Amino acid sequence: MYEHIVVFKLNANVTTAKQQELLNQLLAFRGQIPGVVDLSAGINVTDETDNIHGYTLGLRVTFQDLESLRSYGPHPLHQTFVQSLDGIVENVVVVDYPKI
C-alpha cells in the first residue's frame, strides 16, 4: 500500500463555502477512483496557522499499490479537482510513500 499526503495553502480570499466545496470534491474520490483503500480530508482547524505558514486543507489517501497511486493523477475526478484550484491556491505540498 501507498500513502498520498497533500496539504493545500489557499489564497486568503477563498471563502469558507469554497473551502467546503473543495473538501466535498476530495471526499467524492471515495468509491470513485480505483485503488483507493482509505481516504481522509479536512479543513485545517489548528490554532498554529497564520497567514504566512498556514495550510488550509489536508488530504490523505491510501492506495492499494503503486500502480493505483500512479493512475490517480490522470483520473478525470482528480483532474477536475486540480483545475478547480486554478487561481486560488498559493502552494501545495505532496508526499507519497510506501505504507510500512
PDB file of C-alpha atoms in Angstrom, residues 1 5 8 13 18 24 28 34 38 42 44 51 67-69 71-72 79 82 84-85 87 93 95 98:
ATOM      1  CA  MET A   1       0.000   0.000   0.000  1.00  0.00           C
ATOM      2  CA  ILE A   5      -0.446  13.123   1.675  1.00  0.00           C
ATOM      3  CA  PHE A   8      -3.109  22.961   0.216  1.00  0.00           C
ATOM      4  CA  ASN A  13      -9.732  35.469  -0.071  1.00  0.00           C
ATOM      5  CA  LYS A  18     -15.436  27.440  -1.410  1.00  0.00           C
ATOM      6  CA  ASN A  24     -16.580  17.784  -0.836  1.00  0.00           C
ATOM      7  CA  ALA A  28     -16.121  12.279  -3.515  1.00  0.00           C
ATOM      8  CA  PRO A  34      -9.940   2.693  -8.405  1.00  0.00           C
ATOM      9  CA  ASP A  38      -8.932   4.711   2.566  1.00  0.00           C
ATOM     10  CA  GLY A  42     -10.497  18.118   6.118  1.00  0.00           C
ATOM     11  CA  ASN A  44      -7.392  22.811   8.933  1.00  0.00           C
ATOM     12  CA  ASN A  51      -1.220  33.958   7.187  1.00  0.00           C
ATOM     13  CA  GLU A  67       0.047   1.365  -9.901  1.00  0.00           C
ATOM     14  CA  SER A  68      -3.145   2.739  -8.306  1.00  0.00           C
ATOM     15  CA  LEU A  69      -1.248   5.757  -6.987  1.00  0.00           C
ATOM     16  CA  SER A  71      -3.216   6.069 -12.100  1.00  0.00           C
ATOM     17  CA  TYR A  72      -4.750   8.583  -9.694  1.00  0.00           C
ATOM     18  CA  GLN A  79      -8.038  16.391 -12.904  1.00  0.00           C
ATOM     19  CA  VAL A  82      -6.853  20.202  -9.863  1.00  0.00           C
ATOM     20  CA  SER A  84     -10.800  23.900  -9.669  1.00  0.00           C
ATOM     21  CA  LEU A  85      -7.686  25.107  -7.791  1.00  0.00           C
ATOM     22  CA  GLY A  87      -6.105  30.903  -9.322  1.00  0.00           C
ATOM     23  CA  VAL A  93       2.870  20.038  -0.645  1.00  0.00           C
ATOM     24  CA  VAL A  95       4.327  13.390  -0.128  1.00  0.00           C
ATOM     25  CA  PRO A  98       5.037   3.106   0.844  1.00  0.00           C
TER      26      PRO A  98
END
